[in-house]
Coordinates of C-alpha atoms in Angstrom, one line a residue:
P99 CA -40.5 42.9 4.0
P100 CA -37.1 41.2 3.9
R101 CA -34.6 42.5 6.3
P102 CA -30.7 42.6 6.0
P103 CA -28.7 40.0 7.7
A104 CA -27.4 42.5 10.2
A105 CA -30.9 43.7 11.3
S106 CA -31.7 43.4 15.0
L107 CA -33.9 40.4 16.1
F108 CA -36.0 42.9 18.0
G109 CA -36.5 44.9 14.8
A110 CA -38.6 42.0 13.5
R111 CA -41.4 42.7 16.1
G112 CA -44.8 43.2 14.6
H113 CA -45.5 39.8 13.1
R114 CA -47.2 38.4 16.2
P115 CA -50.5 36.6 16.3
A116 CA -52.8 38.1 19.0
A117 CA -53.4 34.7 20.6
R118 CA -49.7 33.9 21.4
G119 CA -46.7 35.7 22.7
D120 CA -44.2 33.9 20.5
E121 CA -42.2 35.9 17.9
V122 CA -42.9 34.8 14.3
L123 CA -39.9 35.2 12.0
P124 CA -40.9 34.1 8.5
M125 CA -38.2 32.5 6.4
E126 CA -38.0 31.7 2.7
A127 CA -35.3 30.4 0.3
D128 CA -34.2 32.4 -2.6
A129 CA -34.7 29.3 -4.9
A130 CA -35.5 25.7 -4.5
P131 CA -32.4 23.4 -4.3
A132 CA -31.6 22.1 -7.8
Y133 CA -31.7 18.3 -7.7
P134 CA -30.7 16.4 -10.8
E135 CA -33.3 15.0 -13.1
V136 CA -34.0 11.4 -12.2
P137 CA -33.8 8.8 -15.1
P138 CA -36.1 5.9 -15.3
D139 CA -33.7 3.5 -13.6
G140 CA -32.1 6.2 -11.4
V141 CA -31.8 6.2 -7.6
L142 CA -31.2 9.6 -5.9
L143 CA -29.1 9.0 -2.8
F144 CA -28.2 11.5 0.0
I145 CA -24.7 11.1 1.2
K146 CA -23.2 11.6 4.7
Y147 CA -19.6 11.1 5.8
F148 CA -18.6 10.0 9.3
D149 CA -15.2 11.1 10.5
A150 CA -14.2 8.9 13.4
A151 CA -11.2 11.0 14.3
K152 CA -13.3 14.2 14.6
Q153 CA -16.4 12.4 15.9
S154 CA -18.6 14.3 13.4
V155 CA -21.0 13.6 10.6
A156 CA -21.1 15.9 7.5
F157 CA -23.7 16.0 4.7
L158 CA -21.8 15.9 1.4
G159 CA -24.7 16.2 -1.1
T160 CA -26.5 13.8 -3.4
H161 CA -25.6 11.2 -6.0
M162 CA -27.6 9.9 -8.9
A163 CA -27.0 6.2 -9.1
V164 CA -28.8 3.5 -11.1
G165 CA -30.5 0.4 -9.7
T166 CA -27.8 -2.0 -11.1
D167 CA -24.9 -0.2 -9.5
E168 CA -22.9 -2.1 -6.9
L169 CA -20.8 -0.9 -4.1
P170 CA -17.5 -0.9 -6.1
T171 CA -19.3 1.3 -8.7
I172 CA -20.3 4.1 -6.3
A173 CA -17.3 3.8 -3.9
P174 CA -15.0 6.0 -6.1
V175 CA -17.8 8.7 -6.1
L176 CA -18.1 8.6 -2.3
R177 CA -14.3 8.9 -1.9
R178 CA -14.2 12.0 -4.2
M179 CA -17.0 13.7 -2.3
A180 CA -15.1 13.2 1.0
G181 CA -11.7 14.1 -0.5
L182 CA -10.3 10.6 0.4
P183 CA -7.5 8.9 -1.5
A184 CA -8.7 6.7 -4.4
D185 CA -7.4 3.6 -2.6
E186 CA -8.9 4.4 0.8
A187 CA -11.0 1.5 2.1
I188 CA -14.5 2.6 3.2
D189 CA -17.5 1.0 4.9
V190 CA -20.9 2.1 3.7
Y191 CA -24.2 1.9 5.6
E192 CA -27.8 2.6 4.7
E193 CA -29.5 4.8 7.3
V194 CA -32.8 3.0 7.7
E195 CA -34.1 4.6 11.0
F196 CA -32.9 7.0 13.6
E197 CA -35.8 8.6 15.4
A198 CA -37.7 5.6 16.8
A199 CA -34.7 3.3 16.9
V200 CA -31.2 3.4 15.5
N201 CA -31.0 1.1 12.5
F202 CA -28.1 1.1 10.1
C203 CA -27.6 -1.7 7.5
P204 CA -24.2 -2.3 5.8
V205 CA -24.0 -2.0 2.1
V206 CA -21.9 -5.0 1.0
P207 CA -20.2 -5.8 -2.3
G208 CA -21.9 -8.3 -4.6
R209 CA -25.4 -6.8 -4.4
T210 CA -27.0 -4.2 -6.6
L211 CA -28.6 -1.2 -5.1
R212 CA -32.0 -2.6 -6.3
D213 CA -31.2 -6.0 -4.4
A214 CA -30.4 -3.9 -1.4
E215 CA -33.8 -2.2 -1.7
L216 CA -32.4 1.2 -2.0
Q217 CA -34.9 3.8 -3.3
H218 CA -35.1 7.5 -4.0
G219 CA -34.3 9.6 -0.9
D220 CA -32.5 6.9 0.9
I221 CA -29.4 7.9 2.9
L222 CA -25.9 6.4 2.7
V223 CA -23.4 7.1 5.4
F224 CA -19.8 6.0 5.0
Q225 CA -16.5 6.1 6.8
K226 CA -12.9 5.0 6.6
T227 CA -12.7 1.3 7.3
A228 CA -11.6 0.9 10.9
G229 CA -9.1 -1.8 9.9
A230 CA -8.1 -4.9 11.8
A231 CA -6.8 -3.1 14.9
G232 CA -9.8 -0.7 14.9
A233 CA -12.3 -3.5 14.5
A234 CA -10.7 -5.5 17.2
A235 CA -10.8 -2.5 19.5
A236 CA -14.5 -2.0 18.5
R237 CA -15.3 -5.6 19.3
G238 CA -13.5 -5.4 22.6
Q239 CA -15.2 -2.1 23.5
S240 CA -18.7 -3.6 22.7
A241 CA -18.0 -6.7 24.8
A242 CA -16.8 -4.6 27.7
E243 CA -19.8 -2.2 27.4
E244 CA -22.2 -5.2 27.2
A245 CA -20.7 -6.6 30.3
A246 CA -20.5 -3.4 32.3
R247 CA -22.9 -1.1 30.5
S248 CA -20.8 1.8 31.5
H249 CA -21.3 4.2 28.6
D250 CA -20.1 7.0 30.8
P251 CA -19.1 9.9 28.4
R252 CA -16.2 10.7 30.7
T253 CA -14.6 7.3 30.4
A254 CA -16.2 5.3 27.6
P255 CA -14.1 4.8 24.4
K256 CA -15.1 7.0 21.4
P257 CA -17.4 5.1 18.9
V258 CA -15.4 4.0 15.8
T259 CA -18.2 2.7 13.5
V260 CA -21.2 4.6 12.0
P261 CA -23.9 2.5 14.0
D262 CA -22.0 3.0 17.2
F263 CA -21.7 6.7 16.7
F264 CA -25.4 7.2 15.9
E265 CA -26.4 5.1 18.8
T266 CA -24.3 7.3 21.1
V267 CA -25.8 10.4 19.6
K268 CA -29.3 8.9 20.0
N269 CA -28.7 8.2 23.7
R270 CA -26.7 11.1 25.0
V271 CA -28.6 13.4 27.4
T272 CA -27.7 16.2 29.7
V273 CA -29.4 15.4 33.1
S274 CA -30.4 18.2 35.4
L275 CA -29.9 17.1 39.0
F276 CA -31.7 18.7 41.9
K277 CA -31.2 18.0 45.5
L278 CA -34.4 16.2 46.7
P279 CA -36.5 18.9 48.4
Q280 CA -38.8 18.6 51.4
T281 CA -42.4 18.0 50.4
S282 CA -43.4 21.6 51.3
E283 CA -40.5 22.9 49.1
A284 CA -41.0 20.7 46.0
A285 CA -43.3 23.0 44.0
N286 CA -41.6 25.0 41.3
I287 CA -38.1 23.8 42.1
R288 CA -36.9 24.5 38.7
E289 CA -37.6 28.2 39.2
R290 CA -35.8 28.4 42.6
E291 CA -32.8 26.1 42.2
V292 CA -29.9 26.0 39.8
P293 CA -29.4 22.3 38.7
V294 CA -26.2 20.5 38.4
E295 CA -26.0 19.4 34.7
V296 CA -24.2 16.2 33.9
P297 CA -23.8 14.7 30.4
M298 CA -24.7 11.1 30.4
D299 CA -25.8 8.2 28.2
R300 CA -29.3 6.8 28.5
R301 CA -27.7 3.2 28.4
M302 CA -25.7 3.8 31.5
R303 CA -26.4 1.3 34.3
Y304 CA -27.2 2.4 37.8
D305 CA -23.6 2.1 39.2
A306 CA -22.3 4.2 36.2
V307 CA -25.0 6.9 36.8
A308 CA -24.1 7.0 40.5
A309 CA -20.4 7.3 39.5
A310 CA -21.1 10.2 37.1
V311 CA -23.3 12.0 39.6
G312 CA -20.9 11.4 42.5
H313 CA -18.0 12.8 40.4
A314 CA -20.1 16.0 39.6
L315 CA -21.2 16.5 43.2
G316 CA -18.0 15.4 44.9
A317 CA -19.9 12.7 46.8
K318 CA -19.5 9.0 47.2
P319 CA -21.4 7.1 44.5
S320 CA -22.4 4.4 46.9
H321 CA -24.1 6.9 49.2
L322 CA -26.4 8.4 46.5
R323 CA -30.1 7.7 46.2
F324 CA -32.2 8.9 43.3
T325 CA -35.9 9.9 42.9
M326 CA -37.7 10.2 39.6
H327 CA -39.4 13.4 38.4
N328 CA -43.1 13.7 37.6
P329 CA -43.5 16.1 34.7
Y330 CA -47.3 16.4 35.3
T331 CA -46.9 17.9 38.8
E332 CA -43.4 19.2 38.3
Q333 CA -42.4 17.5 41.6
P334 CA -40.5 14.4 42.7
K335 CA -42.4 11.1 42.6
P336 CA -43.5 9.9 46.0
G337 CA -40.9 7.2 46.6
P338 CA -37.2 6.9 45.7
V339 CA -35.7 4.5 43.2
K340 CA -34.7 1.1 44.6
Y341 CA -31.1 0.0 44.0
R342 CA -31.0 -2.4 41.0
P343 CA -27.6 -2.8 39.3
Q344 CA -29.3 -3.7 35.9
L345 CA -31.4 -0.5 35.9
Q346 CA -30.4 2.0 33.2
L347 CA -30.6 5.7 33.1
V348 CA -33.4 5.6 30.5
D349 CA -35.5 3.8 33.1
L350 CA -34.9 6.6 35.6
L351 CA -35.9 9.3 33.0
S352 CA -38.8 7.5 31.4
Q353 CA -42.5 8.1 32.3
H354 CA -44.6 5.0 32.5
G355 CA -47.9 5.2 30.6
A356 CA -46.7 8.4 28.7
K357 CA -44.6 9.1 25.7
G358 CA -41.3 10.8 25.9
S359 CA -39.1 11.3 29.0
T360 CA -37.7 13.9 31.2
D361 CA -34.2 15.1 31.9
I362 CA -34.6 15.8 35.6
L363 CA -33.5 13.6 38.4
Y364 CA -33.4 14.2 42.1
Y365 CA -30.7 13.0 44.4
E366 CA -29.9 12.5 48.1
V367 CA -26.6 12.0 49.8
L368 CA -27.1 9.4 52.5
D369 CA -25.0 8.9 55.7
M370 CA -24.3 5.2 54.7
P371 CA -24.1 3.1 51.5
L372 CA -27.5 2.8 49.7
V373 CA -27.4 -1.0 49.8
E374 CA -27.0 -0.9 53.6
Y375 CA -29.6 1.9 53.9
E376 CA -32.2 -0.2 52.1
L377 CA -31.8 -3.0 54.6
K378 CA -33.4 -0.5 57.1
K379 CA -36.8 1.1 57.2
S380 CA -37.1 4.9 57.0
L381 CA -40.1 6.0 59.0
K382 CA -41.6 9.5 59.3
V383 CA -43.7 10.0 62.4
S384 CA -45.6 13.0 63.6
W385 CA -45.6 13.2 67.4
H386 CA -48.8 14.7 68.9
N387 CA -49.5 15.9 72.4
R388 CA -52.7 15.2 74.4
Y389 CA -54.5 18.0 72.6
G390 CA -54.0 16.4 69.2
E391 CA -51.4 19.0 68.2
E392 CA -48.2 18.0 66.3
T393 CA -45.2 18.9 68.4
K394 CA -42.4 17.3 66.4
V395 CA -41.7 15.3 63.3
L396 CA -39.4 12.3 63.8
K397 CA -37.5 10.7 61.1
L398 CA -36.3 7.2 62.1
L399 CA -34.0 4.8 60.4
L400 CA -34.4 1.4 62.0
A401 CA -34.0 -2.3 61.1
K402 CA -37.0 -3.5 59.2
T403 CA -37.6 -6.1 61.8
T404 CA -38.0 -3.5 64.5
T405 CA -41.4 -3.8 66.2
V406 CA -43.8 -0.9 66.8
A407 CA -43.2 -1.2 70.5
E408 CA -39.4 -0.9 70.0
A409 CA -39.8 2.0 67.7
L410 CA -42.0 3.9 70.1
E411 CA -39.4 3.4 72.8
K412 CA -36.8 5.1 70.5
M413 CA -39.3 7.9 69.7
A414 CA -39.9 8.6 73.4
A415 CA -36.2 9.4 73.8
E416 CA -36.4 12.2 71.3
V417 CA -39.5 14.1 72.6
D418 CA -40.8 15.8 75.8
L419 CA -43.2 13.5 77.5
E420 CA -46.3 14.7 79.4
N421 CA -46.9 11.6 81.5
P422 CA -44.7 9.7 84.1
P423 CA -43.0 6.6 82.8
T424 CA -44.2 4.6 85.9
D425 CA -47.4 3.5 87.4
E426 CA -48.8 4.5 90.9
A427 CA -46.6 2.0 92.6
G428 CA -43.4 3.3 90.9
H429 CA -43.0 0.4 88.5
A430 CA -41.8 1.2 84.9
L431 CA -44.4 0.8 82.3
P432 CA -43.7 -0.9 78.9
A433 CA -44.2 1.0 75.7
R434 CA -47.5 -0.7 74.9
Q435 CA -49.0 1.0 78.1
R436 CA -47.4 4.4 77.5
F437 CA -47.6 5.1 73.8
R438 CA -49.6 4.2 70.6
L439 CA -49.0 4.5 66.8
L440 CA -51.8 5.4 64.5
E441 CA -52.5 5.7 60.8
V442 CA -54.2 8.9 59.9
F443 CA -55.5 10.2 56.6
S444 CA -57.8 13.0 55.6
S445 CA -58.7 14.0 59.2
R446 CA -59.6 10.3 60.1
I447 CA -57.9 7.7 62.3
Y448 CA -58.0 4.5 60.4
K449 CA -55.9 2.1 62.5
L450 CA -54.0 1.5 65.7
E451 CA -50.8 -0.3 64.9
E452 CA -50.2 -3.6 66.7
Y453 CA -47.2 -3.4 69.0
D454 CA -45.7 -6.7 67.8
Q455 CA -46.0 -5.7 64.1
P456 CA -42.6 -5.0 62.4
I457 CA -42.3 -1.5 61.1
E458 CA -41.5 -2.7 57.6
N459 CA -45.3 -3.2 57.0
I460 CA -46.1 0.5 57.7
N461 CA -46.6 2.7 54.7
D462 CA -45.7 6.3 55.7
N463 CA -45.9 7.5 52.0
Y464 CA -49.7 7.1 51.9
W465 CA -50.7 7.4 55.6
T466 CA -49.7 10.1 58.1
I467 CA -48.1 8.0 60.9
R468 CA -48.8 9.5 64.3
A469 CA -47.5 8.8 67.7
E470 CA -48.8 9.9 71.1
E471 CA -48.9 9.1 74.7
I472 CA -51.6 7.2 76.4
S473 CA -53.1 9.1 79.3
P474 CA -53.3 7.4 82.7
V475 CA -57.1 7.3 82.4
E476 CA -56.9 5.3 79.2
R477 CA -54.4 2.7 80.5
D478 CA -56.9 1.0 82.7
L479 CA -60.3 1.0 80.9
G480 CA -63.0 -1.1 82.4
P481 CA -65.2 -3.5 80.5
D482 CA -67.9 -0.9 80.0
D483 CA -65.5 1.9 79.1
H484 CA -64.8 2.9 75.6
L485 CA -61.9 4.5 73.6
V486 CA -63.6 6.4 70.8
Q487 CA -62.4 8.6 67.9
V488 CA -63.4 12.2 67.9
R489 CA -63.7 14.1 64.6
H490 CA -64.7 17.6 63.6
F491 CA -67.0 17.7 60.6
Y492 CA -69.7 19.6 58.8
Q493 CA -72.4 18.4 56.5
D494 CA -73.0 19.6 52.9
E495 CA -76.1 21.6 52.8
K496 CA -77.4 19.9 49.6
T497 CA -76.2 16.3 49.9
T498 CA -75.8 16.1 53.7
A499 CA -72.5 14.4 52.9
I500 CA -70.0 14.4 55.9
H501 CA -66.8 16.4 55.5
P502 CA -64.3 15.8 58.3
F503 CA -61.5 18.4 59.0
G504 CA -58.9 19.2 61.6
E505 CA -57.0 16.8 63.7
P506 CA -58.9 13.7 65.1
L507 CA -58.1 12.4 68.5
L508 CA -59.0 9.5 70.8
L509 CA -61.0 10.0 73.9
A510 CA -62.0 7.7 76.8
I511 CA -65.7 7.5 77.5
L512 CA -66.2 6.0 81.0
E513 CA -69.1 3.9 82.2
G514 CA -72.1 6.1 83.0
E515 CA -70.8 9.3 81.5
T516 CA -73.5 11.4 79.8
V517 CA -73.1 13.7 76.8
A518 CA -72.8 16.7 79.2
D519 CA -70.0 15.0 81.2
V520 CA -68.1 14.2 78.1
R521 CA -68.6 17.7 76.6
A522 CA -66.9 19.2 79.7
R523 CA -63.8 17.0 79.2
L524 CA -63.8 17.4 75.5
A525 CA -63.6 21.2 75.6
E526 CA -60.3 20.9 77.4
R527 CA -59.0 18.3 75.0
V528 CA -59.7 20.2 71.8
R529 CA -58.7 23.6 73.4
M530 CA -62.0 25.2 72.6
P531 CA -63.8 27.6 75.0
R532 CA -66.7 25.8 76.6
A533 CA -69.2 28.5 75.5
E534 CA -68.1 27.9 71.9
L535 CA -68.3 24.1 72.1
D536 CA -71.8 24.4 73.7
Q537 CA -73.0 26.0 70.5
L538 CA -71.9 23.0 68.5
K539 CA -73.7 19.7 68.3
L540 CA -72.1 16.6 69.8
T541 CA -73.1 13.6 67.7
V542 CA -72.5 10.0 67.2
V543 CA -71.8 9.0 63.6
N544 CA -72.7 5.4 63.0
F545 CA -71.4 4.2 59.7
G546 CA -72.2 7.5 58.1
R547 CA -75.5 8.1 59.8
V548 CA -75.5 11.1 62.1
E549 CA -77.2 10.6 65.5
Y550 CA -78.0 13.3 68.1
P551 CA -78.0 12.0 71.7
T552 CA -79.5 14.1 74.5
D553 CA -77.2 15.7 77.1
S554 CA -78.5 13.5 79.8
E555 CA -78.1 10.2 77.8
P556 CA -75.3 7.8 78.9
L557 CA -73.0 7.9 75.9
G558 CA -71.1 4.6 76.3
K559 CA -74.0 2.5 75.2
R560 CA -73.9 3.9 71.7
F561 CA -70.4 2.4 71.1
K562 CA -69.1 -1.1 70.6
K563 CA -65.9 -2.8 71.6
P564 CA -63.4 -3.5 68.7
D565 CA -64.1 -6.6 66.7
Q566 CA -61.7 -9.4 66.1
H567 CA -60.0 -7.3 63.4
G568 CA -59.6 -4.3 65.7
N569 CA -62.1 -2.2 63.7
H570 CA -64.1 0.2 65.8
F571 CA -63.7 3.6 64.2
E572 CA -66.7 3.5 61.9
I573 CA -68.7 4.6 65.0
Y574 CA -67.2 7.8 66.3
L575 CA -68.0 10.9 68.3
G576 CA -68.5 13.9 66.0
I577 CA -68.4 17.6 66.7
E578 CA -70.7 19.0 64.1
H579 CA -69.9 22.5 62.8
P580 CA -72.7 24.4 60.9
K581 CA -70.5 25.1 57.9
A582 CA -67.0 24.9 56.6
P583 CA -64.6 26.4 59.1
N584 CA -63.2 29.8 58.6
G585 CA -59.5 30.7 58.7
A586 CA -59.3 31.3 62.5
V587 CA -61.1 28.0 63.4
R588 CA -59.0 26.1 60.9
K589 CA -55.8 27.3 62.5
R590 CA -57.0 26.5 66.0
L591 CA -58.1 23.0 64.9
H592 CA -54.8 22.4 63.1
A593 CA -56.5 21.7 59.8
R594 CA -54.1 21.4 56.9
F595 CA -56.0 23.8 54.6
H596 CA -53.9 25.9 52.2
D597 CA -54.0 26.9 48.6
K598 CA -51.0 26.3 46.4
P599 CA -50.3 28.1 43.2
I600 CA -49.3 26.0 40.2
K601 CA -47.2 26.7 37.1
I602 CA -48.0 25.3 33.7
F603 CA -45.0 24.6 31.6
S604 CA -45.7 24.7 27.9

């Protein structure tokens, strides 16, 4: 039943479909709006007025014109509707499009409405003529904006023409800024953090965006770096936005391959200008001890031309080392004999980085970059010794597919060592009680095929030396578990298993 205007919103409860939790508030008009009867040659126009001084648009009503009318014929009607003097000069535009793109066509004298292709339901928007001074200012403003693409609502001149005003309305957006979180803290950030909201214009260039954000945060614009938002995961995208002066805000908010855009942007305040920062390489490295355990996460910022060997020297200065920096004669050892850098993904070691390679070529967004010391035994391997990868895995009961888990490691297998010899050393390396390791099968996985050597078999003959490309990890030593590990084993083996809740935003 109808309710009085003063009725409480909560008093309207009860009109709720069972499938949804939204309140349904039916509305109806007392009577249909009375539009004039349309004659055969009539054109029903909807009229809006743009007040440049107030920066507002008002709907004034409708006007029934005829197809042969020209601008001088309908101009007096428009002036009366807006309450303007009879001699006030006005500019009239047809509102052709606004949603997909802003398109306003001027209605000029000397053409009939039929010639201008005006039809029933078309919209006319008019304003006071800006005049010579105003037009010159508008032209100067447009030229300046085209050159600088500022469009900053704090400093940009107010639009003085109908097309400029609607273009500004179309492109204005309030951007919600979040400080870029750590990966582990990225989920559901909108529920935990209060954003800094900054009104902007989608046409603003990168420098103007940085200036507006810097003003809101009290930070230097040159030291700001932005990261785009992924609306599907509700988290930051993997990599930051590269500095490009011609980039616009609409590019920072748009979603490639999807319709629409977001209003969320992440920021970082750097210790140096972004242009200088991008000449360097940011590298995130996980430092591991001899047991394959992560002991420290290093974040380096080095010149892109820095080699892996040089980067390892810098890392060594930030961690506690387990092995002496000299050989038996007391001579200092170079980095390539003391440390190594690996690419790890999904419990597999994929590559040993070359020491002369520049760090610019290392992708730490996709791979986990791991650094560790080289043990004294591994420094002087003989021609029949092997450095092999060790992985924990279990096989699917139905498909026998191999599922690795935990932290992989590298182990030296010396000439003549049997499976039993290796098992004794391996128990200490993986920090597993010998009795527990004896219950597991020690296997050789050869390009996906699981082989079971006997305890008395020399293990080295089953492995090959690296080929010319350095590939030798498709044959590895596997510790086969009977099934997927439980929580205690996962923790001990440092597997990164954890369930994350998700929130679906409607």
